[in-house]
Amino acid sequence: MTVPQFEEEHVEIPLSAGASAKLAGIAASATADVGALLTTISLWRPGTRDLVRVFSTMPELYRVGGISSELGEDWLEHCVVHQESFLASDQEAIDSDAFEHQDVLGALNLSAAINAVVVHNGRFLGCLNLLDVAGAYSESSVRRAEAYAARLAETLRAL
């Protein structure tokens, strides 16, 4: 299978060994419990209204420091403003403006996703992102993912 390559802006993310290990441990636990073919963790940058990847299980494709800047208004309202996790349970939701690089996701057979919001004291910090095949996730999956996302707040706050 050939996965389409994509260009994205990139910034260097200075992560300590401890922060990297904590992100990787929480991501591994979430992946084992909730399930995912791709797991990423993204940090919200309010000044530029974008997300920067601080962890990825596919760093050769979705590298740390990659910036998601084309976030749809509905997704921003749902996740950033209302601080509610986002469930994409089928291809139609993946093809919405909530996700970039739909051709890459399609090539990887990733047609379901959870963006579990990370919030601290009423402030949106970012997301734990789990992606898998169609039908992999339900509302109970989202609740389980949110428990792991909550454990990311301390580390994301420090970045």
PDB file of C-alpha atoms in Angstrom:
ATOM      1  CA  MET A   1       0.000   0.000   0.000  1.00  0.00           C
ATOM      2  CA  THR A   2       1.304   3.422  -0.920  1.00  0.00           C
ATOM      3  CA  VAL A   3       0.502   6.206   1.510  1.00  0.00           C
ATOM      4  CA  PRO A   4       0.337   9.688  -0.009  1.00  0.00           C
ATOM      5  CA  GLN A   5       2.939  12.078   1.338  1.00  0.00           C
ATOM      6  CA  PHE A   6       1.896  15.491   2.581  1.00  0.00           C
ATOM      7  CA  GLU A   7       3.510  18.768   3.459  1.00  0.00           C
ATOM      8  CA  GLU A   8       2.813  20.530   6.715  1.00  0.00           C
ATOM      9  CA  GLU A   9       4.399  23.294   8.709  1.00  0.00           C
ATOM     10  CA  HIS A  10       6.721  22.101  11.436  1.00  0.00           C
ATOM     11  CA  VAL A  11       8.164  23.551  14.651  1.00  0.00           C
ATOM     12  CA  GLU A  12      10.731  22.119  17.032  1.00  0.00           C
ATOM     13  CA  ILE A  13       9.130  20.914  20.242  1.00  0.00           C
ATOM     14  CA  PRO A  14      11.558  20.872  23.172  1.00  0.00           C
ATOM     15  CA  LEU A  15      10.392  17.838  25.128  1.00  0.00           C
ATOM     16  CA  SER A  16      12.309  16.585  28.134  1.00  0.00           C
ATOM     17  CA  ALA A  17      12.924  12.863  28.405  1.00  0.00           C
ATOM     18  CA  GLY A  18      10.462  12.761  31.293  1.00  0.00           C
ATOM     19  CA  ALA A  19       7.718  14.550  29.351  1.00  0.00           C
ATOM     20  CA  SER A  20       8.282  12.320  26.314  1.00  0.00           C
ATOM     21  CA  ALA A  21       8.095   9.198  28.476  1.00  0.00           C
ATOM     22  CA  LYS A  22       4.907  10.379  30.180  1.00  0.00           C
ATOM     23  CA  LEU A  23       3.201  11.180  26.861  1.00  0.00           C
ATOM     24  CA  ALA A  24       4.286   7.825  25.408  1.00  0.00           C
ATOM     25  CA  GLY A  25       3.071   5.915  28.472  1.00  0.00           C
ATOM     26  CA  ILE A  26      -0.373   7.516  28.495  1.00  0.00           C
ATOM     27  CA  ALA A  27      -0.693   7.081  24.724  1.00  0.00           C
ATOM     28  CA  ALA A  28       0.270   3.398  25.003  1.00  0.00           C
ATOM     29  CA  SER A  29      -2.290   2.816  27.755  1.00  0.00           C
ATOM     30  CA  ALA A  30      -5.036   4.578  25.779  1.00  0.00           C
ATOM     31  CA  THR A  31      -4.147   2.643  22.630  1.00  0.00           C
ATOM     32  CA  ALA A  32      -4.237  -0.687  24.482  1.00  0.00           C
ATOM     33  CA  ASP A  33      -7.527   0.094  26.249  1.00  0.00           C
ATOM     34  CA  VAL A  34      -9.548   2.028  23.661  1.00  0.00           C
ATOM     35  CA  GLY A  35      -7.740   0.809  20.536  1.00  0.00           C
ATOM     36  CA  ALA A  36      -6.058   2.708  17.720  1.00  0.00           C
ATOM     37  CA  LEU A  37      -3.995   2.146  14.625  1.00  0.00           C
ATOM     38  CA  LEU A  38      -2.685   5.716  14.991  1.00  0.00           C
ATOM     39  CA  THR A  39      -2.394   7.654  18.232  1.00  0.00           C
ATOM     40  CA  THR A  40      -1.231  11.247  18.455  1.00  0.00           C
ATOM     41  CA  ILE A  41      -1.239  13.922  21.126  1.00  0.00           C
ATOM     42  CA  SER A  42      -1.658  17.546  20.087  1.00  0.00           C
ATOM     43  CA  LEU A  43      -0.965  20.788  21.954  1.00  0.00           C
ATOM     44  CA  TRP A  44      -3.227  23.798  21.330  1.00  0.00           C
ATOM     45  CA  ARG A  45      -1.522  27.096  20.537  1.00  0.00           C
ATOM     46  CA  PRO A  46      -4.132  29.799  21.235  1.00  0.00           C
ATOM     47  CA  GLY A  47      -2.064  32.592  19.683  1.00  0.00           C
ATOM     48  CA  THR A  48      -2.057  30.905  16.277  1.00  0.00           C
ATOM     49  CA  ARG A  49      -5.248  28.845  16.799  1.00  0.00           C
ATOM     50  CA  ASP A  50      -3.619  25.601  15.705  1.00  0.00           C
ATOM     51  CA  LEU A  51      -2.486  22.257  17.081  1.00  0.00           C
ATOM     52  CA  VAL A  52       1.094  21.017  17.249  1.00  0.00           C
ATOM     53  CA  ARG A  53       1.767  17.292  17.467  1.00  0.00           C
ATOM     54  CA  VAL A  54       3.813  16.413  20.563  1.00  0.00           C
ATOM     55  CA  PHE A  55       3.508  12.620  20.249  1.00  0.00           C
ATOM     56  CA  SER A  56       2.855  10.171  17.414  1.00  0.00           C
ATOM     57  CA  THR A  57       2.857   6.407  17.015  1.00  0.00           C
ATOM     58  CA  MET A  58       3.693   6.987  13.327  1.00  0.00           C
ATOM     59  CA  PRO A  59       6.433   9.628  13.576  1.00  0.00           C
ATOM     60  CA  GLU A  60       7.733   8.838  10.095  1.00  0.00           C
ATOM     61  CA  LEU A  61       4.405  10.041   8.688  1.00  0.00           C
ATOM     62  CA  TYR A  62       2.825  12.168  11.421  1.00  0.00           C
ATOM     63  CA  ARG A  63       5.934  13.693  12.962  1.00  0.00           C
ATOM     64  CA  VAL A  64       6.285  15.460  16.271  1.00  0.00           C
ATOM     65  CA  GLY A  65       6.175  19.204  15.656  1.00  0.00           C
ATOM     66  CA  GLY A  66       3.756  18.917  12.741  1.00  0.00           C
ATOM     67  CA  ILE A  67       1.161  21.677  12.775  1.00  0.00           C
ATOM     68  CA  SER A  68      -2.550  21.221  12.069  1.00  0.00           C
ATOM     69  CA  SER A  69      -3.651  24.680  11.055  1.00  0.00           C
ATOM     70  CA  GLU A  70      -6.683  24.032   8.859  1.00  0.00           C
ATOM     71  CA  LEU A  71      -9.122  23.293  11.662  1.00  0.00           C
ATOM     72  CA  GLY A  72     -12.785  23.563  10.765  1.00  0.00           C
ATOM     73  CA  GLU A  73     -15.024  26.082  12.505  1.00  0.00           C
ATOM     74  CA  ASP A  74     -17.410  23.349  13.700  1.00  0.00           C
ATOM     75  CA  TRP A  75     -14.512  21.391  15.223  1.00  0.00           C
ATOM     76  CA  LEU A  76     -13.112  24.541  16.879  1.00  0.00           C
ATOM     77  CA  GLU A  77     -16.518  25.367  18.346  1.00  0.00           C
ATOM     78  CA  HIS A  78     -17.053  21.803  19.566  1.00  0.00           C
ATOM     79  CA  CYS A  79     -13.599  21.075  21.017  1.00  0.00           C
ATOM     80  CA  VAL A  80     -11.996  24.413  21.850  1.00  0.00           C
ATOM     81  CA  VAL A  81     -14.990  26.547  22.810  1.00  0.00           C
ATOM     82  CA  HIS A  82     -17.330  23.929  24.317  1.00  0.00           C
ATOM     83  CA  GLN A  83     -14.450  21.662  25.403  1.00  0.00           C
ATOM     84  CA  GLU A  84     -16.260  18.525  24.284  1.00  0.00           C
ATOM     85  CA  SER A  85     -14.536  15.534  22.766  1.00  0.00           C
ATOM     86  CA  PHE A  86     -15.188  14.795  19.106  1.00  0.00           C
ATOM     87  CA  LEU A  87     -16.241  11.390  17.775  1.00  0.00           C
ATOM     88  CA  ALA A  88     -15.907  10.623  14.072  1.00  0.00           C
ATOM     89  CA  SER A  89     -17.496   7.203  13.752  1.00  0.00           C
ATOM     90  CA  ASP A  90     -17.471   6.895   9.966  1.00  0.00           C
ATOM     91  CA  GLN A  91     -15.840   8.050   6.736  1.00  0.00           C
ATOM     92  CA  GLU A  92     -18.245  10.966   6.314  1.00  0.00           C
ATOM     93  CA  ALA A  93     -17.113  12.453   9.630  1.00  0.00           C
ATOM     94  CA  ILE A  94     -13.448  11.876   8.744  1.00  0.00           C
ATOM     95  CA  ASP A  95     -14.037  13.665   5.434  1.00  0.00           C
ATOM     96  CA  SER A  96     -15.438  16.709   7.281  1.00  0.00           C
ATOM     97  CA  ASP A  97     -13.387  19.831   7.894  1.00  0.00           C
ATOM     98  CA  ALA A  98     -12.400  18.435  11.294  1.00  0.00           C
ATOM     99  CA  PHE A  99      -9.500  16.498   9.753  1.00  0.00           C
ATOM    100  CA  GLU A 100      -6.635  17.325   7.454  1.00  0.00           C
ATOM    101  CA  HIS A 101      -4.959  14.861   5.098  1.00  0.00           C
ATOM    102  CA  GLN A 102      -8.060  12.752   4.386  1.00  0.00           C
ATOM    103  CA  ASP A 103      -6.257  11.014   1.522  1.00  0.00           C
ATOM    104  CA  VAL A 104      -3.561   9.788   3.930  1.00  0.00           C
ATOM    105  CA  LEU A 105      -6.144   8.663   6.479  1.00  0.00           C
ATOM    106  CA  GLY A 106      -8.020   6.812   3.733  1.00  0.00           C
ATOM    107  CA  ALA A 107      -4.854   5.076   2.516  1.00  0.00           C
ATOM    108  CA  LEU A 108      -4.241   3.911   6.096  1.00  0.00           C
ATOM    109  CA  ASN A 109      -7.880   2.713   6.400  1.00  0.00           C
ATOM    110  CA  LEU A 110      -8.455   5.168   9.253  1.00  0.00           C
ATOM    111  CA  SER A 111     -12.131   6.034   9.033  1.00  0.00           C
ATOM    112  CA  ALA A 112     -13.009   6.512  12.706  1.00  0.00           C
ATOM    113  CA  ALA A 113     -11.469   8.886  15.235  1.00  0.00           C
ATOM    114  CA  ILE A 114     -11.713  10.269  18.720  1.00  0.00           C
ATOM    115  CA  ASN A 115     -10.338  13.683  19.622  1.00  0.00           C
ATOM    116  CA  ALA A 116     -10.472  13.509  23.425  1.00  0.00           C
ATOM    117  CA  VAL A 117     -10.042  17.035  24.753  1.00  0.00           C
ATOM    118  CA  VAL A 118      -7.433  17.909  27.350  1.00  0.00           C
ATOM    119  CA  VAL A 119      -8.677  20.685  29.632  1.00  0.00           C
ATOM    120  CA  HIS A 120      -7.289  22.246  32.805  1.00  0.00           C
ATOM    121  CA  ASN A 121      -9.150  24.844  34.899  1.00  0.00           C
ATOM    122  CA  GLY A 122     -11.499  25.643  32.023  1.00  0.00           C
ATOM    123  CA  ARG A 123      -8.672  26.058  29.520  1.00  0.00           C
ATOM    124  CA  PHE A 124      -8.420  23.883  26.396  1.00  0.00           C
ATOM    125  CA  LEU A 125      -4.868  22.495  26.179  1.00  0.00           C
ATOM    126  CA  GLY A 126      -5.083  20.023  23.307  1.00  0.00           C
ATOM    127  CA  CYS A 127      -6.254  16.542  22.359  1.00  0.00           C
ATOM    128  CA  LEU A 128      -5.529  12.867  22.589  1.00  0.00           C
ATOM    129  CA  ASN A 129      -6.267  11.617  19.074  1.00  0.00           C
ATOM    130  CA  LEU A 130      -7.104   7.972  18.421  1.00  0.00           C
ATOM    131  CA  LEU A 131      -7.761   6.754  14.874  1.00  0.00           C
ATOM    132  CA  ASP A 132      -8.897   3.308  13.747  1.00  0.00           C
ATOM    133  CA  VAL A 133     -11.127   1.489  11.264  1.00  0.00           C
ATOM    134  CA  ALA A 134     -14.798   2.332  10.743  1.00  0.00           C
ATOM    135  CA  GLY A 135     -17.020   1.231  13.594  1.00  0.00           C
ATOM    136  CA  ALA A 136     -14.177   0.988  16.106  1.00  0.00           C
ATOM    137  CA  TYR A 137     -15.488   3.709  18.420  1.00  0.00           C
ATOM    138  CA  SER A 138     -18.648   4.507  20.349  1.00  0.00           C
ATOM    139  CA  GLU A 139     -19.627   6.997  23.025  1.00  0.00           C
ATOM    140  CA  SER A 140     -18.254   4.607  25.669  1.00  0.00           C
ATOM    141  CA  SER A 141     -14.926   4.627  23.774  1.00  0.00           C
ATOM    142  CA  VAL A 142     -14.923   8.422  24.001  1.00  0.00           C
ATOM    143  CA  ARG A 143     -15.497   8.295  27.779  1.00  0.00           C
ATOM    144  CA  ARG A 144     -12.565   5.881  28.198  1.00  0.00           C
ATOM    145  CA  ALA A 145     -10.342   8.065  26.003  1.00  0.00           C
ATOM    146  CA  GLU A 146     -11.273  11.129  28.055  1.00  0.00           C
ATOM    147  CA  ALA A 147      -9.915   9.462  31.193  1.00  0.00           C
ATOM    148  CA  TYR A 148      -6.512   9.179  29.490  1.00  0.00           C
ATOM    149  CA  ALA A 149      -6.750  12.705  28.088  1.00  0.00           C
ATOM    150  CA  ALA A 150      -7.247  14.054  31.616  1.00  0.00           C
ATOM    151  CA  ARG A 151      -3.928  12.488  32.600  1.00  0.00           C
ATOM    152  CA  LEU A 152      -2.190  14.560  29.892  1.00  0.00           C
ATOM    153  CA  ALA A 153      -3.123  17.966  31.343  1.00  0.00           C
ATOM    154  CA  GLU A 154      -0.134  18.349  33.650  1.00  0.00           C
ATOM    155  CA  THR A 155       2.382  17.551  30.908  1.00  0.00           C
ATOM    156  CA  LEU A 156       0.703  19.699  28.240  1.00  0.00           C
ATOM    157  CA  ARG A 157       0.450  22.632  30.662  1.00  0.00           C
ATOM    158  CA  ALA A 158       4.214  22.536  31.117  1.00  0.00           C
ATOM    159  CA  LEU A 159       4.999  22.707  27.379  1.00  0.00           C
TER     160      LEU A 159
END
